Amino acid sequence: MRTYSFQGVRPRIHPSVYAFDDVVVIGDVEIDADVSLWPGVTVRGDKGPVRIGRGSNVQDHAMLHSDPEYPLVLGSDVTVAHGALLHGCTIGSGTVVGIGAIVLNGVSVGESSRVSAGVVLSAGPRFGPRSLIAGNPATVLMTLSDSDVAVLDGTAAEYRELAGLYRTGVQEVTLPGLAPGRSHGAADGGVSGVR
């Protein structure tokens, strides 16, 4: 993880956080215990505060940013799936934000909700707890049942467990015929060392 201060404000990150080495965290960002940040994540607290609650996970290539009057706040045990873009919004504890979802300034999503993949939540609306949010424009399709909420809770727990496995089980390797810092491709004559 690469961390940067911005105008003298440094990120505050709990020592138990697991972050992949290419994660970027800038400025007024506070990350609580047992959070995981996966490859390619960017968290920018340069225009306003960003807060990530205990046990949450932010998956590959998600982007989190805030604006001066719109802090970005994730509750505890939130899952932000691959490629999601969260900007100046509030996401309640236990919520899952789907792959590629876009959630914009002023949006508030209640606890234990599910934001479907690819949804765009335009600036401003508020959604209550246990909402299944889908469509474009986004609407609440239904209120989630206890069993639906248990599935959401399982997602956060799964990523806490996966982060633990990564702490001891992932290791950078150099493939035969490939110098560090080079990629496989036409310049290398194609893929080498893998059959």
Short mmCIF file of N, CA, C and O in Angstrom, two decimals, residues 17-147:
data_model
loop_
_atom_site.label_atom_id
_atom_site.label_comp_id
_atom_site.label_asym_id
_atom_site.label_seq_id
_atom_site.Cartn_x
_atom_site.Cartn_y
_atom_site.Cartn_z
N VAL A 17 -5.23 -3.73 9.23
CA VAL A 17 -5.73 -3.62 7.85
C VAL A 17 -4.84 -4.43 6.91
O VAL A 17 -3.61 -4.37 6.99
N TYR A 18 -5.48 -5.19 6.01
CA TYR A 18 -4.73 -5.87 4.94
C TYR A 18 -4.95 -5.07 3.66
O TYR A 18 -6.08 -4.83 3.25
N ALA A 19 -3.84 -4.67 3.02
CA ALA A 19 -3.93 -3.91 1.78
C ALA A 19 -2.90 -4.45 0.79
O ALA A 19 -1.73 -4.64 1.15
N PHE A 20 -3.33 -4.69 -0.44
CA PHE A 20 -2.42 -5.14 -1.48
C PHE A 20 -1.42 -4.04 -1.79
O PHE A 20 -1.67 -2.86 -1.52
N ASP A 21 -0.27 -4.39 -2.36
CA ASP A 21 0.82 -3.42 -2.48
C ASP A 21 0.54 -2.27 -3.44
O ASP A 21 1.17 -1.22 -3.34
N ASP A 22 -0.42 -2.40 -4.36
CA ASP A 22 -0.68 -1.29 -5.28
C ASP A 22 -1.88 -0.43 -4.89
O ASP A 22 -2.33 0.42 -5.65
N VAL A 23 -2.38 -0.61 -3.68
CA VAL A 23 -3.45 0.25 -3.15
C VAL A 23 -2.87 1.63 -2.89
O VAL A 23 -1.74 1.77 -2.42
N VAL A 24 -3.65 2.68 -3.20
CA VAL A 24 -3.24 4.07 -2.96
C VAL A 24 -4.24 4.72 -2.01
O VAL A 24 -5.45 4.68 -2.27
N VAL A 25 -3.74 5.31 -0.92
CA VAL A 25 -4.57 5.99 0.07
C VAL A 25 -3.99 7.38 0.28
O VAL A 25 -2.81 7.53 0.60
N ILE A 26 -4.84 8.41 0.11
CA ILE A 26 -4.37 9.80 0.13
C ILE A 26 -5.19 10.64 1.10
O ILE A 26 -6.43 10.65 1.02
N GLY A 27 -4.51 11.36 1.99
CA GLY A 27 -5.13 12.43 2.75
C GLY A 27 -5.99 12.01 3.92
O GLY A 27 -5.64 11.12 4.69
N ASP A 28 -7.15 12.66 4.07
CA ASP A 28 -8.02 12.53 5.23
C ASP A 28 -8.85 11.25 5.13
O ASP A 28 -10.05 11.26 4.83
N VAL A 29 -8.15 10.13 5.37
CA VAL A 29 -8.76 8.80 5.28
C VAL A 29 -8.54 8.10 6.60
O VAL A 29 -7.42 8.08 7.12
N GLU A 30 -9.60 7.53 7.15
CA GLU A 30 -9.49 6.73 8.36
C GLU A 30 -10.04 5.34 8.07
O GLU A 30 -11.19 5.21 7.61
N ILE A 31 -9.21 4.32 8.33
CA ILE A 31 -9.58 2.94 8.04
C ILE A 31 -9.49 2.15 9.33
O ILE A 31 -8.44 2.07 9.96
N ASP A 32 -10.61 1.55 9.72
CA ASP A 32 -10.73 0.85 10.99
C ASP A 32 -10.16 -0.57 10.89
O ASP A 32 -9.70 -1.02 9.84
N ALA A 33 -10.25 -1.30 11.99
CA ALA A 33 -9.66 -2.64 12.11
C ALA A 33 -10.29 -3.64 11.15
O ALA A 33 -11.46 -3.55 10.80
N ASP A 34 -9.47 -4.61 10.75
CA ASP A 34 -9.90 -5.79 9.99
C ASP A 34 -10.49 -5.46 8.63
O ASP A 34 -11.27 -6.23 8.08
N VAL A 35 -10.12 -4.32 8.07
CA VAL A 35 -10.53 -3.94 6.71
C VAL A 35 -9.56 -4.57 5.73
O VAL A 35 -8.37 -4.74 6.03
N SER A 36 -10.04 -4.93 4.54
CA SER A 36 -9.15 -5.39 3.46
C SER A 36 -9.36 -4.53 2.22
O SER A 36 -10.49 -4.18 1.87
N LEU A 37 -8.23 -4.18 1.59
CA LEU A 37 -8.21 -3.37 0.38
C LEU A 37 -7.45 -4.16 -0.68
O LEU A 37 -6.28 -4.50 -0.48
N TRP A 38 -8.10 -4.44 -1.81
CA TRP A 38 -7.59 -5.40 -2.78
C TRP A 38 -6.92 -4.69 -3.96
O TRP A 38 -6.92 -3.46 -4.04
N PRO A 39 -6.30 -5.45 -4.89
CA PRO A 39 -5.47 -4.82 -5.93
C PRO A 39 -6.16 -3.68 -6.67
O PRO A 39 -7.32 -3.77 -7.07
N GLY A 40 -5.41 -2.59 -6.83
CA GLY A 40 -5.86 -1.48 -7.65
C GLY A 40 -6.81 -0.51 -6.99
O GLY A 40 -7.30 0.41 -7.64
N VAL A 41 -7.09 -0.66 -5.70
CA VAL A 41 -8.03 0.23 -5.01
C VAL A 41 -7.38 1.60 -4.81
O VAL A 41 -6.20 1.70 -4.47
N THR A 42 -8.17 2.66 -5.01
CA THR A 42 -7.75 4.03 -4.71
C THR A 42 -8.74 4.64 -3.73
O THR A 42 -9.96 4.56 -3.95
N VAL A 43 -8.21 5.24 -2.66
CA VAL A 43 -9.04 5.92 -1.66
C VAL A 43 -8.47 7.34 -1.52
O VAL A 43 -7.37 7.52 -1.02
N ARG A 44 -9.25 8.33 -1.98
CA ARG A 44 -8.78 9.72 -1.99
C ARG A 44 -9.57 10.58 -1.02
O ARG A 44 -10.74 10.85 -1.22
N GLY A 45 -8.86 11.02 0.03
CA GLY A 45 -9.44 11.96 0.98
C GLY A 45 -8.81 13.33 0.80
O GLY A 45 -8.41 13.96 1.78
N ASP A 46 -8.71 13.79 -0.43
CA ASP A 46 -8.08 15.08 -0.72
C ASP A 46 -9.07 16.24 -0.75
O ASP A 46 -8.69 17.39 -0.56
N LYS A 47 -10.35 15.97 -0.96
CA LYS A 47 -11.36 17.03 -1.01
C LYS A 47 -12.32 16.97 0.17
O LYS A 47 -13.13 17.88 0.37
N GLY A 48 -12.26 15.89 0.92
CA GLY A 48 -13.12 15.70 2.07
C GLY A 48 -12.76 14.38 2.73
O GLY A 48 -11.99 13.59 2.18
N PRO A 49 -13.32 14.09 3.91
CA PRO A 49 -12.95 12.87 4.63
C PRO A 49 -13.54 11.60 4.02
O PRO A 49 -14.62 11.62 3.43
N VAL A 50 -12.79 10.51 4.20
CA VAL A 50 -13.26 9.17 3.84
C VAL A 50 -13.10 8.31 5.09
O VAL A 50 -12.02 8.29 5.70
N ARG A 51 -14.15 7.60 5.47
CA ARG A 51 -14.12 6.73 6.64
C ARG A 51 -14.57 5.33 6.22
O ARG A 51 -15.63 5.18 5.61
N ILE A 52 -13.76 4.33 6.57
CA ILE A 52 -14.08 2.93 6.25
C ILE A 52 -14.16 2.17 7.56
O ILE A 52 -13.19 2.08 8.30
N GLY A 53 -15.35 1.60 7.82
CA GLY A 53 -15.62 0.96 9.10
C GLY A 53 -15.05 -0.44 9.23
O GLY A 53 -14.72 -1.11 8.26
N ARG A 54 -14.99 -0.88 10.45
CA ARG A 54 -14.40 -2.17 10.86
C ARG A 54 -14.95 -3.33 10.02
O ARG A 54 -16.15 -3.44 9.81
N GLY A 55 -14.03 -4.19 9.56
CA GLY A 55 -14.40 -5.42 8.89
C GLY A 55 -14.87 -5.28 7.46
O GLY A 55 -15.26 -6.26 6.84
N SER A 56 -14.82 -4.07 6.91
CA SER A 56 -15.27 -3.87 5.53
C SER A 56 -14.20 -4.35 4.55
O SER A 56 -13.04 -4.50 4.91
N ASN A 57 -14.62 -4.57 3.30
CA ASN A 57 -13.67 -4.93 2.25
C ASN A 57 -13.98 -4.13 1.00
O ASN A 57 -15.13 -3.91 0.65
N VAL A 58 -12.91 -3.65 0.37
CA VAL A 58 -13.02 -2.86 -0.85
C VAL A 58 -12.23 -3.62 -1.91
O VAL A 58 -11.01 -3.77 -1.80
N GLN A 59 -12.93 -4.13 -2.91
CA GLN A 59 -12.34 -5.08 -3.85
C GLN A 59 -11.69 -4.39 -5.05
O GLN A 59 -11.79 -3.18 -5.23
N ASP A 60 -11.05 -5.20 -5.87
CA ASP A 60 -10.18 -4.78 -6.96
C ASP A 60 -10.73 -3.61 -7.78
O ASP A 60 -11.84 -3.65 -8.26
N HIS A 61 -9.89 -2.60 -7.91
CA HIS A 61 -10.11 -1.44 -8.79
C HIS A 61 -11.32 -0.59 -8.41
O HIS A 61 -11.80 0.18 -9.22
N ALA A 62 -11.76 -0.71 -7.17
CA ALA A 62 -12.80 0.21 -6.69
C ALA A 62 -12.16 1.57 -6.42
O ALA A 62 -10.97 1.66 -6.10
N MET A 63 -12.97 2.62 -6.57
CA MET A 63 -12.51 3.99 -6.36
C MET A 63 -13.40 4.65 -5.31
O MET A 63 -14.63 4.65 -5.47
N LEU A 64 -12.80 5.19 -4.25
CA LEU A 64 -13.52 5.89 -3.19
C LEU A 64 -13.00 7.32 -3.13
O LEU A 64 -11.78 7.53 -3.00
N HIS A 65 -13.92 8.30 -3.19
CA HIS A 65 -13.53 9.71 -3.19
C HIS A 65 -14.63 10.50 -2.50
O HIS A 65 -15.76 10.03 -2.40
N SER A 66 -14.29 11.69 -2.04
CA SER A 66 -15.27 12.53 -1.36
C SER A 66 -15.20 13.94 -1.92
O SER A 66 -14.29 14.27 -2.69
N ASP A 67 -16.15 14.77 -1.53
CA ASP A 67 -16.18 16.18 -1.90
C ASP A 67 -16.29 17.00 -0.62
O ASP A 67 -16.67 16.46 0.43
N PRO A 68 -16.02 18.31 -0.69
CA PRO A 68 -15.99 19.13 0.54
C PRO A 68 -17.25 19.01 1.40
O PRO A 68 -17.16 18.93 2.61
N GLU A 69 -18.42 18.98 0.82
CA GLU A 69 -19.64 18.89 1.63
C GLU A 69 -20.24 17.49 1.64
O GLU A 69 -21.32 17.27 2.18
N TYR A 70 -19.51 16.55 1.06
CA TYR A 70 -20.00 15.17 0.96
C TYR A 70 -18.90 14.19 1.36
O TYR A 70 -18.18 13.67 0.52
N PRO A 71 -18.76 13.92 2.67
CA PRO A 71 -17.80 12.90 3.08
C PRO A 71 -18.24 11.53 2.57
O PRO A 71 -19.43 11.33 2.26
N LEU A 72 -17.30 10.63 2.45
CA LEU A 72 -17.63 9.25 2.08
C LEU A 72 -17.50 8.40 3.34
O LEU A 72 -16.44 8.40 3.98
N VAL A 73 -18.58 7.72 3.71
CA VAL A 73 -18.59 6.93 4.94
C VAL A 73 -19.11 5.53 4.63
O VAL A 73 -20.22 5.36 4.13
N LEU A 74 -18.27 4.52 4.95
CA LEU A 74 -18.71 3.12 4.90
C LEU A 74 -18.86 2.66 6.33
O LEU A 74 -17.94 2.83 7.15
N GLY A 75 -19.98 2.04 6.66
CA GLY A 75 -20.16 1.45 7.98
C GLY A 75 -19.28 0.22 8.15
O GLY A 75 -18.37 -0.04 7.37
N SER A 76 -19.56 -0.56 9.17
CA SER A 76 -18.80 -1.79 9.40
C SER A 76 -19.33 -2.91 8.51
O SER A 76 -20.50 -2.91 8.11
N ASP A 77 -18.44 -3.84 8.18
CA ASP A 77 -18.80 -5.05 7.41
C ASP A 77 -19.45 -4.74 6.07
O ASP A 77 -20.31 -5.48 5.60
N VAL A 78 -19.03 -3.65 5.44
CA VAL A 78 -19.50 -3.31 4.10
C VAL A 78 -18.63 -4.02 3.07
O VAL A 78 -17.41 -4.11 3.24
N THR A 79 -19.24 -4.52 2.00
CA THR A 79 -18.51 -5.06 0.86
C THR A 79 -18.70 -4.13 -0.32
O THR A 79 -19.83 -3.83 -0.71
N VAL A 80 -17.58 -3.66 -0.87
CA VAL A 80 -17.58 -2.86 -2.09
C VAL A 80 -16.94 -3.73 -3.17
O VAL A 80 -15.75 -4.01 -3.11
N ALA A 81 -17.72 -4.19 -4.13
CA ALA A 81 -17.26 -5.17 -5.11
C ALA A 81 -16.37 -4.52 -6.18
O ALA A 81 -16.23 -3.31 -6.26
N HIS A 82 -15.81 -5.38 -7.01
CA HIS A 82 -14.85 -5.01 -8.04
C HIS A 82 -15.34 -3.84 -8.90
O HIS A 82 -16.46 -3.86 -9.41
N GLY A 83 -14.49 -2.85 -9.07
CA GLY A 83 -14.76 -1.77 -10.02
C GLY A 83 -15.86 -0.81 -9.62
O GLY A 83 -16.28 0.00 -10.44
N ALA A 84 -16.33 -0.87 -8.39
CA ALA A 84 -17.36 0.08 -7.97
C ALA A 84 -16.75 1.47 -7.78
O ALA A 84 -15.55 1.60 -7.48
N LEU A 85 -17.57 2.50 -7.96
CA LEU A 85 -17.14 3.88 -7.76
C LEU A 85 -18.07 4.51 -6.74
O LEU A 85 -19.27 4.63 -6.99
N LEU A 86 -17.51 4.88 -5.59
CA LEU A 86 -18.28 5.52 -4.52
C LEU A 86 -17.76 6.93 -4.35
O LEU A 86 -16.54 7.13 -4.19
N HIS A 87 -18.67 7.92 -4.38
CA HIS A 87 -18.26 9.32 -4.35
C HIS A 87 -19.17 10.11 -3.42
O HIS A 87 -20.35 10.28 -3.69
N GLY A 88 -18.64 10.53 -2.27
CA GLY A 88 -19.38 11.40 -1.37
C GLY A 88 -20.68 10.83 -0.87
O GLY A 88 -21.66 11.55 -0.72
N CYS A 89 -20.72 9.54 -0.58
CA CYS A 89 -21.96 8.88 -0.18
C CYS A 89 -21.79 8.21 1.19
O CYS A 89 -20.69 8.14 1.72
N THR A 90 -22.90 7.71 1.73
CA THR A 90 -22.88 6.97 2.98
C THR A 90 -23.48 5.59 2.73
O THR A 90 -24.59 5.48 2.20
N ILE A 91 -22.73 4.57 3.12
CA ILE A 91 -23.15 3.18 2.93
C ILE A 91 -23.27 2.55 4.31
O ILE A 91 -22.29 2.46 5.05
N GLY A 92 -24.48 2.09 4.65
CA GLY A 92 -24.73 1.53 5.97
C GLY A 92 -24.05 0.20 6.21
O GLY A 92 -23.73 -0.55 5.28
N SER A 93 -23.84 -0.11 7.47
CA SER A 93 -23.17 -1.35 7.88
C SER A 93 -23.85 -2.57 7.28
O SER A 93 -25.08 -2.62 7.14
N GLY A 94 -23.03 -3.56 6.92
CA GLY A 94 -23.55 -4.83 6.41
C GLY A 94 -24.05 -4.79 4.99
O GLY A 94 -24.61 -5.77 4.50
N THR A 95 -23.85 -3.69 4.28
CA THR A 95 -24.35 -3.55 2.91
C THR A 95 -23.34 -4.10 1.91
O THR A 95 -22.13 -4.03 2.12
N VAL A 96 -23.84 -4.64 0.80
CA VAL A 96 -23.01 -5.07 -0.33
C VAL A 96 -23.30 -4.15 -1.51
O VAL A 96 -24.45 -4.00 -1.92
N VAL A 97 -22.23 -3.53 -2.03
CA VAL A 97 -22.32 -2.70 -3.23
C VAL A 97 -21.77 -3.53 -4.37
O VAL A 97 -20.61 -3.95 -4.35
N GLY A 98 -22.58 -3.79 -5.39
CA GLY A 98 -22.25 -4.74 -6.45
C GLY A 98 -21.17 -4.27 -7.42
O GLY A 98 -20.79 -3.09 -7.45
N ILE A 99 -20.70 -5.19 -8.22
CA ILE A 99 -19.66 -4.96 -9.21
C ILE A 99 -20.05 -3.80 -10.13
O ILE A 99 -21.14 -3.77 -10.69
N GLY A 100 -19.14 -2.84 -10.26
CA GLY A 100 -19.33 -1.74 -11.20
C GLY A 100 -20.41 -0.74 -10.84
O GLY A 100 -20.74 0.12 -11.64
N ALA A 101 -20.95 -0.83 -9.64
CA ALA A 101 -21.97 0.13 -9.22
C ALA A 101 -21.35 1.51 -9.06
O ALA A 101 -20.17 1.64 -8.72
N ILE A 102 -22.16 2.55 -9.29
CA ILE A 102 -21.72 3.93 -9.11
C ILE A 102 -22.69 4.58 -8.13
O ILE A 102 -23.91 4.61 -8.36
N VAL A 103 -22.14 5.10 -7.02
CA VAL A 103 -22.94 5.73 -5.98
C VAL A 103 -22.38 7.13 -5.77
O VAL A 103 -21.22 7.29 -5.38
N LEU A 104 -23.21 8.16 -6.01
CA LEU A 104 -22.72 9.53 -6.10
C LEU A 104 -23.06 10.38 -4.87
O LEU A 104 -23.75 9.92 -3.96
N ASN A 105 -22.58 11.63 -4.88
CA ASN A 105 -22.68 12.55 -3.76
C ASN A 105 -24.08 12.60 -3.14
O ASN A 105 -25.08 12.74 -3.84
N GLY A 106 -24.09 12.51 -1.81
CA GLY A 106 -25.32 12.69 -1.06
C GLY A 106 -26.20 11.47 -0.95
O GLY A 106 -27.17 11.48 -0.19
N VAL A 107 -25.89 10.41 -1.67
CA VAL A 107 -26.69 9.18 -1.57
C VAL A 107 -26.43 8.54 -0.21
O VAL A 107 -25.30 8.50 0.28
N SER A 108 -27.50 8.04 0.40
CA SER A 108 -27.39 7.31 1.65
C SER A 108 -28.10 5.96 1.48
O SER A 108 -29.28 5.92 1.12
N VAL A 109 -27.36 4.88 1.71
CA VAL A 109 -27.91 3.54 1.62
C VAL A 109 -27.95 2.96 3.03
O VAL A 109 -26.94 2.92 3.73
N GLY A 110 -29.13 2.52 3.44
CA GLY A 110 -29.31 2.00 4.80
C GLY A 110 -28.60 0.69 5.05
O GLY A 110 -28.14 0.01 4.13
N GLU A 111 -28.53 0.31 6.32
CA GLU A 111 -27.84 -0.91 6.75
C GLU A 111 -28.43 -2.14 6.07
O GLU A 111 -29.62 -2.20 5.75
N SER A 112 -27.54 -3.14 5.89
CA SER A 112 -27.93 -4.46 5.39
C SER A 112 -28.71 -4.39 4.09
O SER A 112 -29.71 -5.08 3.90
N SER A 113 -28.23 -3.56 3.17
CA SER A 113 -28.86 -3.43 1.86
C SER A 113 -27.98 -4.06 0.80
O SER A 113 -26.82 -4.39 1.05
N ARG A 114 -28.54 -4.23 -0.38
CA ARG A 114 -27.78 -4.73 -1.52
C ARG A 114 -27.99 -3.78 -2.69
O ARG A 114 -29.12 -3.57 -3.14
N VAL A 115 -26.88 -3.21 -3.17
CA VAL A 115 -26.88 -2.36 -4.35
C VAL A 115 -26.45 -3.25 -5.51
O VAL A 115 -25.32 -3.75 -5.53
N SER A 116 -27.32 -3.47 -6.48
CA SER A 116 -27.04 -4.42 -7.56
C SER A 116 -25.88 -3.97 -8.44
O SER A 116 -25.58 -2.78 -8.53
N ALA A 117 -25.26 -4.94 -9.10
CA ALA A 117 -24.14 -4.67 -10.01
C ALA A 117 -24.57 -3.70 -11.10
O ALA A 117 -25.68 -3.78 -11.63
N GLY A 118 -23.69 -2.75 -11.41
CA GLY A 118 -23.91 -1.84 -12.52
C GLY A 118 -24.90 -0.72 -12.29
O GLY A 118 -25.12 0.10 -13.18
N VAL A 119 -25.49 -0.65 -11.12
CA VAL A 119 -26.48 0.39 -10.83
C VAL A 119 -25.80 1.75 -10.72
O VAL A 119 -24.67 1.86 -10.25
N VAL A 120 -26.51 2.79 -11.16
CA VAL A 120 -26.05 4.16 -10.96
C VAL A 120 -27.03 4.84 -10.00
O VAL A 120 -28.20 4.99 -10.33
N LEU A 121 -26.52 5.23 -8.82
CA LEU A 121 -27.34 5.96 -7.86
C LEU A 121 -26.93 7.42 -7.98
O LEU A 121 -25.90 7.85 -7.47
N SER A 122 -27.75 8.19 -8.70
CA SER A 122 -27.46 9.60 -8.93
C SER A 122 -27.50 10.38 -7.62
O SER A 122 -28.07 9.93 -6.63
N ALA A 123 -26.91 11.55 -7.63
CA ALA A 123 -26.73 12.35 -6.42
C ALA A 123 -28.03 12.56 -5.67
O ALA A 123 -29.04 12.92 -6.25
N GLY A 124 -27.98 12.29 -4.35
CA GLY A 124 -29.03 12.74 -3.46
C GLY A 124 -29.95 11.76 -2.79
O GLY A 124 -30.31 11.99 -1.64
N PRO A 125 -30.43 10.67 -3.40
CA PRO A 125 -31.50 9.90 -2.76
C PRO A 125 -31.05 9.15 -1.51
O PRO A 125 -29.88 8.84 -1.34
N ARG A 126 -32.04 8.85 -0.66
CA ARG A 126 -31.80 8.06 0.55
C ARG A 126 -32.62 6.78 0.45
O ARG A 126 -33.78 6.81 0.06
N PHE A 127 -31.97 5.67 0.81
CA PHE A 127 -32.61 4.37 0.76
C PHE A 127 -32.58 3.77 2.16
O PHE A 127 -31.56 3.81 2.84
N GLY A 128 -33.70 3.20 2.59
CA GLY A 128 -33.81 2.65 3.94
C GLY A 128 -33.04 1.36 4.12
O GLY A 128 -32.51 0.78 3.16
N PRO A 129 -32.99 0.85 5.35
CA PRO A 129 -32.32 -0.41 5.64
C PRO A 129 -32.96 -1.57 4.88
O PRO A 129 -34.14 -1.54 4.53
N ARG A 130 -32.13 -2.59 4.60
CA ARG A 130 -32.57 -3.85 3.99
C ARG A 130 -33.18 -3.66 2.60
O ARG A 130 -34.08 -4.39 2.19
N SER A 131 -32.70 -2.66 1.89
CA SER A 131 -33.22 -2.39 0.54
C SER A 131 -32.45 -3.20 -0.50
O SER A 131 -31.22 -3.27 -0.45
N LEU A 132 -33.17 -3.79 -1.46
CA LEU A 132 -32.57 -4.32 -2.67
C LEU A 132 -32.73 -3.24 -3.72
O LEU A 132 -33.86 -2.93 -4.13
N ILE A 133 -31.62 -2.64 -4.14
CA ILE A 133 -31.63 -1.49 -5.04
C ILE A 133 -31.13 -1.92 -6.40
O ILE A 133 -30.03 -2.49 -6.52
N ALA A 134 -31.93 -1.68 -7.43
CA ALA A 134 -31.55 -2.11 -8.79
C ALA A 134 -32.21 -1.18 -9.80
O ALA A 134 -33.05 -0.35 -9.46
N GLY A 135 -31.81 -1.35 -11.06
CA GLY A 135 -32.43 -0.60 -12.15
C GLY A 135 -31.72 0.71 -12.43
O GLY A 135 -30.81 1.12 -11.72
N ASN A 136 -32.16 1.34 -13.53
CA ASN A 136 -31.59 2.63 -13.91
C ASN A 136 -32.69 3.46 -14.55
O ASN A 136 -33.05 3.19 -15.69
N PRO A 137 -33.31 4.41 -13.85
CA PRO A 137 -32.87 4.89 -12.54
C PRO A 137 -33.10 3.86 -11.44
O PRO A 137 -34.01 3.04 -11.53
N ALA A 138 -32.26 3.93 -10.42
CA ALA A 138 -32.31 2.95 -9.34
C ALA A 138 -33.56 3.12 -8.50
O ALA A 138 -33.98 4.23 -8.19
N THR A 139 -34.16 1.99 -8.14
CA THR A 139 -35.32 1.97 -7.25
C THR A 139 -35.16 0.80 -6.28
O THR A 139 -34.35 -0.11 -6.50
N VAL A 140 -35.95 0.82 -5.22
CA VAL A 140 -35.97 -0.30 -4.28
C VAL A 140 -36.93 -1.34 -4.81
O VAL A 140 -38.13 -1.07 -4.99
N LEU A 141 -36.41 -2.54 -5.08
CA LEU A 141 -37.25 -3.62 -5.60
C LEU A 141 -37.99 -4.35 -4.50
O LEU A 141 -39.10 -4.84 -4.71
N MET A 142 -37.34 -4.48 -3.35
CA MET A 142 -37.96 -5.21 -2.24
C MET A 142 -37.18 -4.95 -0.96
O MET A 142 -36.08 -4.39 -0.99
N THR A 143 -37.76 -5.36 0.16
CA THR A 143 -37.07 -5.34 1.45
C THR A 143 -36.48 -6.72 1.67
O THR A 143 -37.16 -7.74 1.48
N LEU A 144 -35.20 -6.75 2.05
CA LEU A 144 -34.50 -8.03 2.21
C LEU A 144 -34.97 -8.77 3.46
O LEU A 144 -35.23 -8.16 4.50
N SER A 145 -35.05 -10.09 3.33
CA SER A 145 -35.45 -10.96 4.45
C SER A 145 -34.24 -11.23 5.36
O SER A 145 -33.10 -10.89 5.03
N ASP A 146 -34.50 -11.89 6.48
CA ASP A 146 -33.41 -12.27 7.38
C ASP A 146 -32.40 -13.16 6.67
O ASP A 146 -31.19 -13.02 6.87
N SER A 147 -32.86 -14.09 5.85
CA SER A 147 -31.93 -14.98 5.15
C SER A 147 -31.12 -14.21 4.10
O SER A 147 -29.94 -14.50 3.90
#
